[in-house]
Coordinates of C-alpha atoms in Angstrom, one line a residue:
X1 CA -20.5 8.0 -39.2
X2 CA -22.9 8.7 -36.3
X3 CA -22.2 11.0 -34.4
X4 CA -20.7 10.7 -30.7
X5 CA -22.1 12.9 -28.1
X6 CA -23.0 12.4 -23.8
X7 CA -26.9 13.1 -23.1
X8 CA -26.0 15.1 -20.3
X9 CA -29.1 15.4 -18.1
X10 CA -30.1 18.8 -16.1
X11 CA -31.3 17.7 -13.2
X12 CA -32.3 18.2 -9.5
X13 CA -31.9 14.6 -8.9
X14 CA -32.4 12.8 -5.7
X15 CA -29.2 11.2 -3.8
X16 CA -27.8 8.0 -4.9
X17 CA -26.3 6.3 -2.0
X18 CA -24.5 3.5 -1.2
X19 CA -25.0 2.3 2.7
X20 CA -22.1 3.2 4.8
X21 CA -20.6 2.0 8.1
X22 CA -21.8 3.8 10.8
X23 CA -19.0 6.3 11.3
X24 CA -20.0 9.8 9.2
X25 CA -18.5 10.0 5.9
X26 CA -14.8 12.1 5.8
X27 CA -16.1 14.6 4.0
X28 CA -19.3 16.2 2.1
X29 CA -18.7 18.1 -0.7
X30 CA -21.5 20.4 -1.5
X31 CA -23.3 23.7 -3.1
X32 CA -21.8 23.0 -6.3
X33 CA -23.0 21.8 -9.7
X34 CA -22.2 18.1 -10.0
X35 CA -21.4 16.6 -13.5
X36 CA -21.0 13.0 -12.2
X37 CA -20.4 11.7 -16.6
X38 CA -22.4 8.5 -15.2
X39 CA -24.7 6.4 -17.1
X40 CA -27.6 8.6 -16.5
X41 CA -25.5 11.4 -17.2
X42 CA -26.2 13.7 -14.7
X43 CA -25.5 17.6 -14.1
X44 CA -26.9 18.8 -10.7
X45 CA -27.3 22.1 -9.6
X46 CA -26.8 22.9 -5.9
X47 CA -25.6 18.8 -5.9
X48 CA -23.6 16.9 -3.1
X49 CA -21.0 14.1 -3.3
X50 CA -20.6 12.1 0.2
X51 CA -17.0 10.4 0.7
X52 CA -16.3 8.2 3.7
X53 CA -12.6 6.7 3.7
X54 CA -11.6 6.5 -0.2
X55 CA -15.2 5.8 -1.6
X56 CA -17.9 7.8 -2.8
X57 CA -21.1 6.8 -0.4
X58 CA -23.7 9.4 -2.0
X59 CA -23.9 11.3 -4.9
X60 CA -27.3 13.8 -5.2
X61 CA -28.4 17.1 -4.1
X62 CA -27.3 19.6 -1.8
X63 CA -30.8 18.8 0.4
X64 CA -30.6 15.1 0.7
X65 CA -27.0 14.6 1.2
X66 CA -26.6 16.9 3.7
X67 CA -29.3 14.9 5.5
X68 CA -28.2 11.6 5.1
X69 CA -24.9 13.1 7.0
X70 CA -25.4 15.6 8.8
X71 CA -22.2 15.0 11.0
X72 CA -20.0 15.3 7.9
X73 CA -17.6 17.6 7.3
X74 CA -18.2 20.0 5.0
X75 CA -16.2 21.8 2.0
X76 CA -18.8 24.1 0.4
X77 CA -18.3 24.3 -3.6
X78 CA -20.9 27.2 -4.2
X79 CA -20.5 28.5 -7.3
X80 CA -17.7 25.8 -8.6
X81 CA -18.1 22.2 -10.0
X82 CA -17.6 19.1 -9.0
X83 CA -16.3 16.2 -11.1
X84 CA -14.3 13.6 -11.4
X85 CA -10.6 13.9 -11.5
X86 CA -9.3 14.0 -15.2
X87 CA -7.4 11.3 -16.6
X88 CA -4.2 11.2 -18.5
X89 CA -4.3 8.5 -20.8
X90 CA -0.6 8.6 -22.4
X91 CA 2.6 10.7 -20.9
X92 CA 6.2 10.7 -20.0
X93 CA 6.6 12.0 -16.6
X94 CA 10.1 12.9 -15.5
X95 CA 10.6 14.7 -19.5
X96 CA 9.1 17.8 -17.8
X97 CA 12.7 18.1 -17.3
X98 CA 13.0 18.4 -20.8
X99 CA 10.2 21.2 -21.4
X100 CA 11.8 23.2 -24.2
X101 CA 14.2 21.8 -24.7
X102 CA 13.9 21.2 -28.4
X103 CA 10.9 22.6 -30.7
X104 CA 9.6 23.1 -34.2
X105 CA 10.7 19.7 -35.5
X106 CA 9.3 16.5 -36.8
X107 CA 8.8 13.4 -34.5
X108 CA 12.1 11.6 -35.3
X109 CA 14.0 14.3 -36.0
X110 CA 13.6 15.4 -32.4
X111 CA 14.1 12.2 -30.8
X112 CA 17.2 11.3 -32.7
X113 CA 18.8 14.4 -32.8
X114 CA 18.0 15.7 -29.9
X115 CA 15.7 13.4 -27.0
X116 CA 17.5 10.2 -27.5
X117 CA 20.9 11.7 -27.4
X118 CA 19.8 14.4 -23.9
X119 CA 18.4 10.8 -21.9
X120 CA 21.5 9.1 -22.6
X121 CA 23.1 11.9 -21.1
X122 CA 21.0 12.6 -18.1
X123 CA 18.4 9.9 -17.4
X124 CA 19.4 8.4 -14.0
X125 CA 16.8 7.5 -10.6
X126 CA 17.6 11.3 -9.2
X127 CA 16.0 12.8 -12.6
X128 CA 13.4 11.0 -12.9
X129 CA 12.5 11.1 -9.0
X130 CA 12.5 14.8 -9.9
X131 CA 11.1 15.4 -12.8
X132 CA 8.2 12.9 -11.5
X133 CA 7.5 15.1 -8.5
X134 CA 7.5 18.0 -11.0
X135 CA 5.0 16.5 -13.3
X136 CA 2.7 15.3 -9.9
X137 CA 2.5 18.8 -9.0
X138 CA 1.4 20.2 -12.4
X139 CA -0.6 17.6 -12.3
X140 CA -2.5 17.7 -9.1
X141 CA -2.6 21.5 -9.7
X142 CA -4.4 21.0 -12.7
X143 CA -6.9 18.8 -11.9
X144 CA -5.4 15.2 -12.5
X145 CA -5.8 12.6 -10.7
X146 CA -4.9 9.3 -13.1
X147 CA -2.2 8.8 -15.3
X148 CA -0.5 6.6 -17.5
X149 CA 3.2 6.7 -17.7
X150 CA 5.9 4.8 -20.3
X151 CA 9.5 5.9 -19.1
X152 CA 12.7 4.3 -17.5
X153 CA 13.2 4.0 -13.5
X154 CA 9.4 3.3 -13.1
X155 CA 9.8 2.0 -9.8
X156 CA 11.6 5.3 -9.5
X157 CA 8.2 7.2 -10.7
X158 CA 6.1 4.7 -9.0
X159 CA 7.9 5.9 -5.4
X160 CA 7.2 9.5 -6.5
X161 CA 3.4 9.1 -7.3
X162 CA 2.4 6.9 -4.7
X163 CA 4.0 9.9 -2.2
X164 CA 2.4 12.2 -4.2
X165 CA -1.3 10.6 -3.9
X166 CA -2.0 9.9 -7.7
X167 CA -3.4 6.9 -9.4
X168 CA -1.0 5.9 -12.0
X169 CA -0.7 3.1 -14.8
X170 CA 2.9 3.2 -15.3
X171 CA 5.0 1.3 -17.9
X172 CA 8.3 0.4 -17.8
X173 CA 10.0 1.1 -20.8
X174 CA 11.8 -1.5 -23.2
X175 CA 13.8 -0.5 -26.0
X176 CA 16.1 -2.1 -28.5
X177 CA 18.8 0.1 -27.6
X178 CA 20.9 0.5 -24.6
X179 CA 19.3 3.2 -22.2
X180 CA 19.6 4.6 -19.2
X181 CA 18.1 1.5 -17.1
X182 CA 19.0 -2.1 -19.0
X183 CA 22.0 -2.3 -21.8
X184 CA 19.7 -4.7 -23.5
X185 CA 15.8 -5.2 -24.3
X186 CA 16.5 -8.3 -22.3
X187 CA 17.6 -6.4 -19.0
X188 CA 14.3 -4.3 -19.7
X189 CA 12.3 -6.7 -19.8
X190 CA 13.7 -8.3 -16.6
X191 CA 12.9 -4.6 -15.0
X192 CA 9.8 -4.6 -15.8
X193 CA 8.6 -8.3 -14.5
X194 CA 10.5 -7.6 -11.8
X195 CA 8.3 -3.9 -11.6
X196 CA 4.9 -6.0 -12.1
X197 CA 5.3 -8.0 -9.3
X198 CA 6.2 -5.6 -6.6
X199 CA 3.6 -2.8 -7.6
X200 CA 0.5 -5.3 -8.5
X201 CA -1.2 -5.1 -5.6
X202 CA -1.0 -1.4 -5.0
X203 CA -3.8 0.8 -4.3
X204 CA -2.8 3.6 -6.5
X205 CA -0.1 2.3 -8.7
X206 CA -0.9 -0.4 -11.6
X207 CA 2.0 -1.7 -12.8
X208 CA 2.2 -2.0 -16.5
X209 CA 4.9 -3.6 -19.6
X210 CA 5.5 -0.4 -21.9
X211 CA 7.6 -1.4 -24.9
X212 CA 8.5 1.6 -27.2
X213 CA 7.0 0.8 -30.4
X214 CA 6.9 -1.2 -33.4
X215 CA 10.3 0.3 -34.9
X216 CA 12.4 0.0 -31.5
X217 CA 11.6 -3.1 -31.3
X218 CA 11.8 -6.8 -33.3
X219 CA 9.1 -9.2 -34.0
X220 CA 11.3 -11.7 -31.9
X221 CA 11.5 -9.0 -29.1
X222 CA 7.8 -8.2 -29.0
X223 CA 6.6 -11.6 -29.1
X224 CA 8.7 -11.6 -25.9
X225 CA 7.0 -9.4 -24.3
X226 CA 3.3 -10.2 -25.0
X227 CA 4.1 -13.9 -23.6
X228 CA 5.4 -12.2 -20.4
X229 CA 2.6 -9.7 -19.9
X230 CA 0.3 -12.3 -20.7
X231 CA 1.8 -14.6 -18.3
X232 CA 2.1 -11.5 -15.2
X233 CA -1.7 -10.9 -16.4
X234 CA -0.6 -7.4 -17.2
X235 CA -1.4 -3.7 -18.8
X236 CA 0.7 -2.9 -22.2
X237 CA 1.4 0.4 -23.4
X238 CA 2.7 1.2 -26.7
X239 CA 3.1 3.8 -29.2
X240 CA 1.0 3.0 -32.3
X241 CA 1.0 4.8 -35.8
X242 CA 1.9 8.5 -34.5
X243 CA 3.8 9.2 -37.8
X244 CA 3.2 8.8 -41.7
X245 CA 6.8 7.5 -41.7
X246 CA 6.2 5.0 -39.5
X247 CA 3.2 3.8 -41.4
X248 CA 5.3 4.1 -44.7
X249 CA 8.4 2.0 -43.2
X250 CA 6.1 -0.7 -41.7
X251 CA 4.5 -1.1 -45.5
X252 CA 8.0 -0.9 -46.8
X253 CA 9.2 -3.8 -44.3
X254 CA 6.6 -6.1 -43.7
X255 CA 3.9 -5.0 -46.2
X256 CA 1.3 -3.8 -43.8
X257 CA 0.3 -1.2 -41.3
X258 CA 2.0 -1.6 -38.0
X259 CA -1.6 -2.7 -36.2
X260 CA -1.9 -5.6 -39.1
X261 CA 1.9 -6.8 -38.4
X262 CA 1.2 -6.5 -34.3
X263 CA -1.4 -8.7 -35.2
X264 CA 0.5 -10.9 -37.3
X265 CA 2.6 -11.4 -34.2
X266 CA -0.1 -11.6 -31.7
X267 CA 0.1 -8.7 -30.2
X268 CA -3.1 -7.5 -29.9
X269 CA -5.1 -8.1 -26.8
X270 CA -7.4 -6.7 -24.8
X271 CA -5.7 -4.6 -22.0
X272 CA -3.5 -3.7 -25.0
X273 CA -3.6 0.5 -25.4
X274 CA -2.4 2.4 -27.9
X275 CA -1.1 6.0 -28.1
X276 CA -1.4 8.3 -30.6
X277 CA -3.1 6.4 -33.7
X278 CA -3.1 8.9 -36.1
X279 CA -2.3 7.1 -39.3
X280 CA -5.0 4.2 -38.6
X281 CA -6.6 2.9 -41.4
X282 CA -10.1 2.2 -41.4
X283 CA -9.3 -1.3 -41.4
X284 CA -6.9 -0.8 -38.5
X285 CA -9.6 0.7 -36.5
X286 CA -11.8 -2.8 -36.9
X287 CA -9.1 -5.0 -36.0
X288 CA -8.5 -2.6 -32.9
X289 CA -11.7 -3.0 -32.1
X290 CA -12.0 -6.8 -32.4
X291 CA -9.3 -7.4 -30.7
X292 CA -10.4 -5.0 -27.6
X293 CA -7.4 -2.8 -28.1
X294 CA -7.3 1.1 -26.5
X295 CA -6.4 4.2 -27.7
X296 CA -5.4 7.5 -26.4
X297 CA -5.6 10.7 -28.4
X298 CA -2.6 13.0 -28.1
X299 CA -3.6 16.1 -30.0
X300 CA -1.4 19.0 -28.8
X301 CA 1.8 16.7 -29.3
X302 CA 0.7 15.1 -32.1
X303 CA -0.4 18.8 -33.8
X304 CA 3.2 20.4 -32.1
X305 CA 5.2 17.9 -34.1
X306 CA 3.5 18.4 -37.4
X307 CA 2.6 14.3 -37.1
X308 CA -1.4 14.6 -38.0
X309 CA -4.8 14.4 -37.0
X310 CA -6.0 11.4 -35.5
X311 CA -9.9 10.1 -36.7
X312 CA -11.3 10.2 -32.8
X313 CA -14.2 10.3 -34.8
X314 CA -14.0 6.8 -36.2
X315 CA -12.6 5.3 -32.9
X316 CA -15.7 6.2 -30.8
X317 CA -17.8 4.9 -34.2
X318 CA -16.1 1.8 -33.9
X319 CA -16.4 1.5 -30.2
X320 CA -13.0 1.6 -29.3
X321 CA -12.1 2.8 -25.7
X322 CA -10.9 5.5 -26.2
X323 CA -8.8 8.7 -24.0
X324 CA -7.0 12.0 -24.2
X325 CA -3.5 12.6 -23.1
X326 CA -0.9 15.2 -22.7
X327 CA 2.2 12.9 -23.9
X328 CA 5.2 14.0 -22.2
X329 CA 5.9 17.7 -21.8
X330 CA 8.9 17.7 -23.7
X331 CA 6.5 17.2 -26.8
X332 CA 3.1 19.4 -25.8
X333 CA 4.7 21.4 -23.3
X334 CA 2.1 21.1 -20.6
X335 CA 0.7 18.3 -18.8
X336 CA -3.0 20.5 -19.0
X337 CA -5.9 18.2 -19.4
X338 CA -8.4 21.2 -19.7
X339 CA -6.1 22.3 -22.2
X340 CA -6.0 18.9 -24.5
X341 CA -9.5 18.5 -24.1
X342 CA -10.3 21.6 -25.9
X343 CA -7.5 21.1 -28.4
X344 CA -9.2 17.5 -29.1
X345 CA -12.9 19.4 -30.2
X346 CA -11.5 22.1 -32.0
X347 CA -8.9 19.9 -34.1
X348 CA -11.5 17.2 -34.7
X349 CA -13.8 19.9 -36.1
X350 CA -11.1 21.5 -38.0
X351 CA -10.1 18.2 -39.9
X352 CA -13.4 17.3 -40.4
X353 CA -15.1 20.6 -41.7
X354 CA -18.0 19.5 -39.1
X355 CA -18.4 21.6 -36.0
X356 CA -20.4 18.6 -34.7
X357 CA -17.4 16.6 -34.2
X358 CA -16.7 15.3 -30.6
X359 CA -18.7 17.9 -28.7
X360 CA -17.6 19.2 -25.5
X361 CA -19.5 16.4 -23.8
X362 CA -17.8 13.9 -25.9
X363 CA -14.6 15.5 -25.1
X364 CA -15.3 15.4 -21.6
X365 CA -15.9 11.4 -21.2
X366 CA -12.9 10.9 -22.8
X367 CA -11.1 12.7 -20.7
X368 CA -13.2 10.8 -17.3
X369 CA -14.7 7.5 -17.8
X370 CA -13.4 6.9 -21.5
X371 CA -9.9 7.7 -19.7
X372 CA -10.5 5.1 -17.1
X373 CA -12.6 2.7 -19.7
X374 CA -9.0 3.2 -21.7
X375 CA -7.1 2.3 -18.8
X376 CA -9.2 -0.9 -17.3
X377 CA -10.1 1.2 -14.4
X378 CA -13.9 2.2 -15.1
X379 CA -15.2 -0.2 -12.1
X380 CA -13.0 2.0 -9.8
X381 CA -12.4 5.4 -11.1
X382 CA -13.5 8.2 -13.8
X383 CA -17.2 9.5 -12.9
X384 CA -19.0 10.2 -9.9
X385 CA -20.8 7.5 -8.7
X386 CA -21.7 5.7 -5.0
X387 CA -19.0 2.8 -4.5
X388 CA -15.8 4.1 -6.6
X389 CA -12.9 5.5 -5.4
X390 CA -13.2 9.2 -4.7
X391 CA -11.1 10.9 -7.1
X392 CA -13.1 14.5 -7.3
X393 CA -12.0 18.2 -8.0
X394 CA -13.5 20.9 -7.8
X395 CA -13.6 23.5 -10.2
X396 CA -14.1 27.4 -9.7
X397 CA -16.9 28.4 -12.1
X398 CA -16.0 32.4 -10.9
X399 CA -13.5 33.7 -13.1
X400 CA -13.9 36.0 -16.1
X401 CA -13.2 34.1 -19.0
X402 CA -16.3 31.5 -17.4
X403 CA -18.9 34.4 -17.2
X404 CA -21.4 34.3 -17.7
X405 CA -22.5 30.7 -17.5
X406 CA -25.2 28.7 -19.5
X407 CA -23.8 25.6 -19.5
X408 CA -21.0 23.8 -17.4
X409 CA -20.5 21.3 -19.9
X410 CA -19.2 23.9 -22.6
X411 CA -17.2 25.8 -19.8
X412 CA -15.1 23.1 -18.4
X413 CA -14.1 22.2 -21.8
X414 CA -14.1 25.5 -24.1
X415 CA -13.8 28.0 -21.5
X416 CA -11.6 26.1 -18.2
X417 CA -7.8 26.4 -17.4
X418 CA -6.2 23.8 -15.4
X419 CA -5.2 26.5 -13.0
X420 CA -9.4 27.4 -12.2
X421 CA -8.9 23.4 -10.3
X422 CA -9.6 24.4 -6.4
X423 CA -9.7 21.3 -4.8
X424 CA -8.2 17.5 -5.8
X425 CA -9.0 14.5 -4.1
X426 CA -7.7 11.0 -5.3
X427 CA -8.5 8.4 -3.0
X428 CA -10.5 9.9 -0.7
X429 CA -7.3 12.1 0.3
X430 CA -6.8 15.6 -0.3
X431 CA -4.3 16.3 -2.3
X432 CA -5.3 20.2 -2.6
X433 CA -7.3 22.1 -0.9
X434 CA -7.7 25.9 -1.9
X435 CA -4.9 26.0 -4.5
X436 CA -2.9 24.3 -2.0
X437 CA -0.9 21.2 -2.6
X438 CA -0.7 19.4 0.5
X439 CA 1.1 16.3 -0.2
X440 CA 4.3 17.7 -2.0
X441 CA 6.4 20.6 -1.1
X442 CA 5.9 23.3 -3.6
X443 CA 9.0 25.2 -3.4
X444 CA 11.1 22.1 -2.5
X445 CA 10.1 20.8 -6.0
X446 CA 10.4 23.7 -8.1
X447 CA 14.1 24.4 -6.6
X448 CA 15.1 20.6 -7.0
X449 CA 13.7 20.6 -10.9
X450 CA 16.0 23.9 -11.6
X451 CA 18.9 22.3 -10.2
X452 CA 18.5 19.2 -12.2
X453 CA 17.5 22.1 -15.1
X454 CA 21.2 23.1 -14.7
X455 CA 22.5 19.8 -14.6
X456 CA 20.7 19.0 -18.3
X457 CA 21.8 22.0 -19.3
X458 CA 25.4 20.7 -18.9
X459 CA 24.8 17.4 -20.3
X460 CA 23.7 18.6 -23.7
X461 CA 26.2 21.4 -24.6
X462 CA 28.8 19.2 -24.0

């Protein structure tokens, strides 16, 4: 296996920039070390990023950006970084709600005991609303700025994150069983064409199909569902091969690994990703591969709930596009990318005996542009480069646990805390500024998720 690692580039490069309208840019971010995880791979010391509306116009140093606009304002980064937002390949919003709520158990154990049992309880359009404001502000104070979502209520979610100012790829769930929002896969799947086609031309939202898995679901029932998403031209998110049991029950069933019986049905398609794919066979990882197929790596949940190691290794060998996610916070129990990107090195090196295994700069495009390359969105999102959408933070470099500094590369991911994020932008709009959220009421969130704490509470004793 070769091994997977980003040339990062120390550099006092010039300014890359695109030609902007005549108006001044919104805002020049500069003073800072700028790790833009481009092509070239750049880290620039006393570096600029230029933003005018929601694009990114100029990305180089300090010196020359400032004086291609010198009318801009300016946010000075001295000391900090500036990078592009992280991104959240694989969650479930609103179960922030259900943050320790249940621990210490296997993967089915704890969703048939205790998960399955608490949504059919309590899911309805008021939790979700506010458990998805609750995960946006975690999020947004932590440094993301794109996620993907499978849950019920999307539309619900989608309202929340669109006020909120993230980018989102959000699936509506379908599930053989009756659940909060359809009494039937066939009402979910109504919901979620019916979710497609009002979100599809969002800026910020991209509407996806999300069914469950390969054991909540039939062959009949999935075969369903590609046909639609294939016919709405659509995203599909799925749980793949988190467990040994559901590797051994798929063998047991239909005599082969999930991935070889999705393929069997013709499931597998490019804009197809995966989550989890721990138990992946090597021959799993080629059809994956051939068939264009994503995955995202869940290592704190998957690690939590005892459910393995997956071979990131052999995805990026295999040139899978591959991301990192948090899963929901019910299962992790933070929504911390800093967090899961160190997780992800350290595990991968553990399982491996090879401390060579996905370095911190590894670690860090799969959390940015091997997030977005996961997702579809690399044109538009998931490094720092003139024309894409400016979704930046910036990241104080001050603190004592990130001092001294030799590198930033090995900082962000070995040394950085969600809460050292400064400043988000997504779109070109701040959506904090100082450690302060400005697009959702801080207090007004926290008091609305202990009510509904309360309320779930309740539910569950009963």
């Amino acid at each position: 296996m070769k091994p997977v690692c980003l040339a990062f580039v120390l550099a006092a490069a010039s300014a890359c920039v695109v030609p902007a309208a005549s108006q001044a840019p919104t805002t020049v971010i500069t003073g800072g070390t700028v790790v833009t995880v481009d092509a070239a791979a750049r880290v620039i010391e006393n570096g600029a990023v230029a933003i005018q509306g929601e694009t990114i116009v100029a990305v180089g140093t300090a010196a020359s950006v400032g004086g291609a606009y010198p009318g801009a304002e300016r946010v000075d980064a001295t000391g900090h970084v500036i990078m592009p937002g992280l991104i959240n390949t694989h969650g479930h919003a609103p179960m922030v709600l259900y943050r320790g709520l249940a621990d210490d158990m296997a993967l089915m154990d704890w969703l048939q005991q205790y998960i399955f049992p608490a949504e059919a309880k309590t899911v309805s359009p008021d939790f979700v609303r506010v458990g998805t404001r609750l995960a946006a502000l975690e999020m947004i104070e932590s440094g993301t700025t794109t996620y993907a979502d499978m849950y019920y209520f999307e539309e619900e979610i989608a309202a929340a994150t669109k006020a909120a100012g993230l980018r989102a790829v959000l699936g509506q769930t379908i599930i053989q069983f009756p659940v909060a929002d359809a009494k039937t896969w066939q009402e979910g799947l109504a919901r979620t064409e019916a979710f497609v086609r009002q979100w599809r031309n969002d800026a910020l939202i991209t509407p996806a199909y999300a069914p469950h898995s390969m054991y909540t679901l039939d062959a009949a029932m999935l075969k369903a569902i590609r046909a639609s998403a294939d016919r709405e031209r659509a995203l599909v998110l799925i749980h793949l091969s988190e467990t040994k049991v559901e590797n051994d029950d798929s063998q047991k069933s239909h005599g082969m690994s999930p991935t070889a019986w999705l393929e069997q049905l013709g499931f597998l398609k490019p804009g197809t990703l995966g989550a989890h794919g721990v138990w992946l066979s090597d021959a799993d990882l080629a059809l994956l591969a051939q068939r264009g197929v994503s995955l995202s790596h869940n290592p704190e949940s998957n690690m939590k709930l005892a459910s393995g190691a997956a071979p990131v290794g052999k995805w990026l060998a295999a040139g899978i596009a591959s991301g990192i996610g948090t899963d929901g916070a019910a299962s992790n129990n933070d929504l911390d990318m800093f967090e899961a990107m160190r997780v992800a090195s350290f595990l991968q090196k553990h399982t491996t005996g090879d401390p060579r295994a996905l370095p911190a700069r590894a670690a860090l495009e799969m959390a940015t542009i091997g997030g977005a390359r996961a997702l579809g969105l690399q044109a538009r999102t998931g490094s720092l480069e003139p024309g894409k959408l400016a979704d930046i933070i910036v990241v104080d470099m001050s603190r004592a646990h990130q001092t001294p500094m030799y590198d930033p590369i090995s900082h962000l991911v070995y040394a950085t805390r969600g809460d050292n994020v400064r400043d988000v932008f997504v779109h070109g709009r701040v959506l904090m500024r100082d450690r302060q959220v400005k697009t959702l009421d801080r207090a007004a969130v926290l008091r609305e998720a202990r009510a509904m704490q309360q309320k779930v509470k309740a539910a569950v004793s009963k």
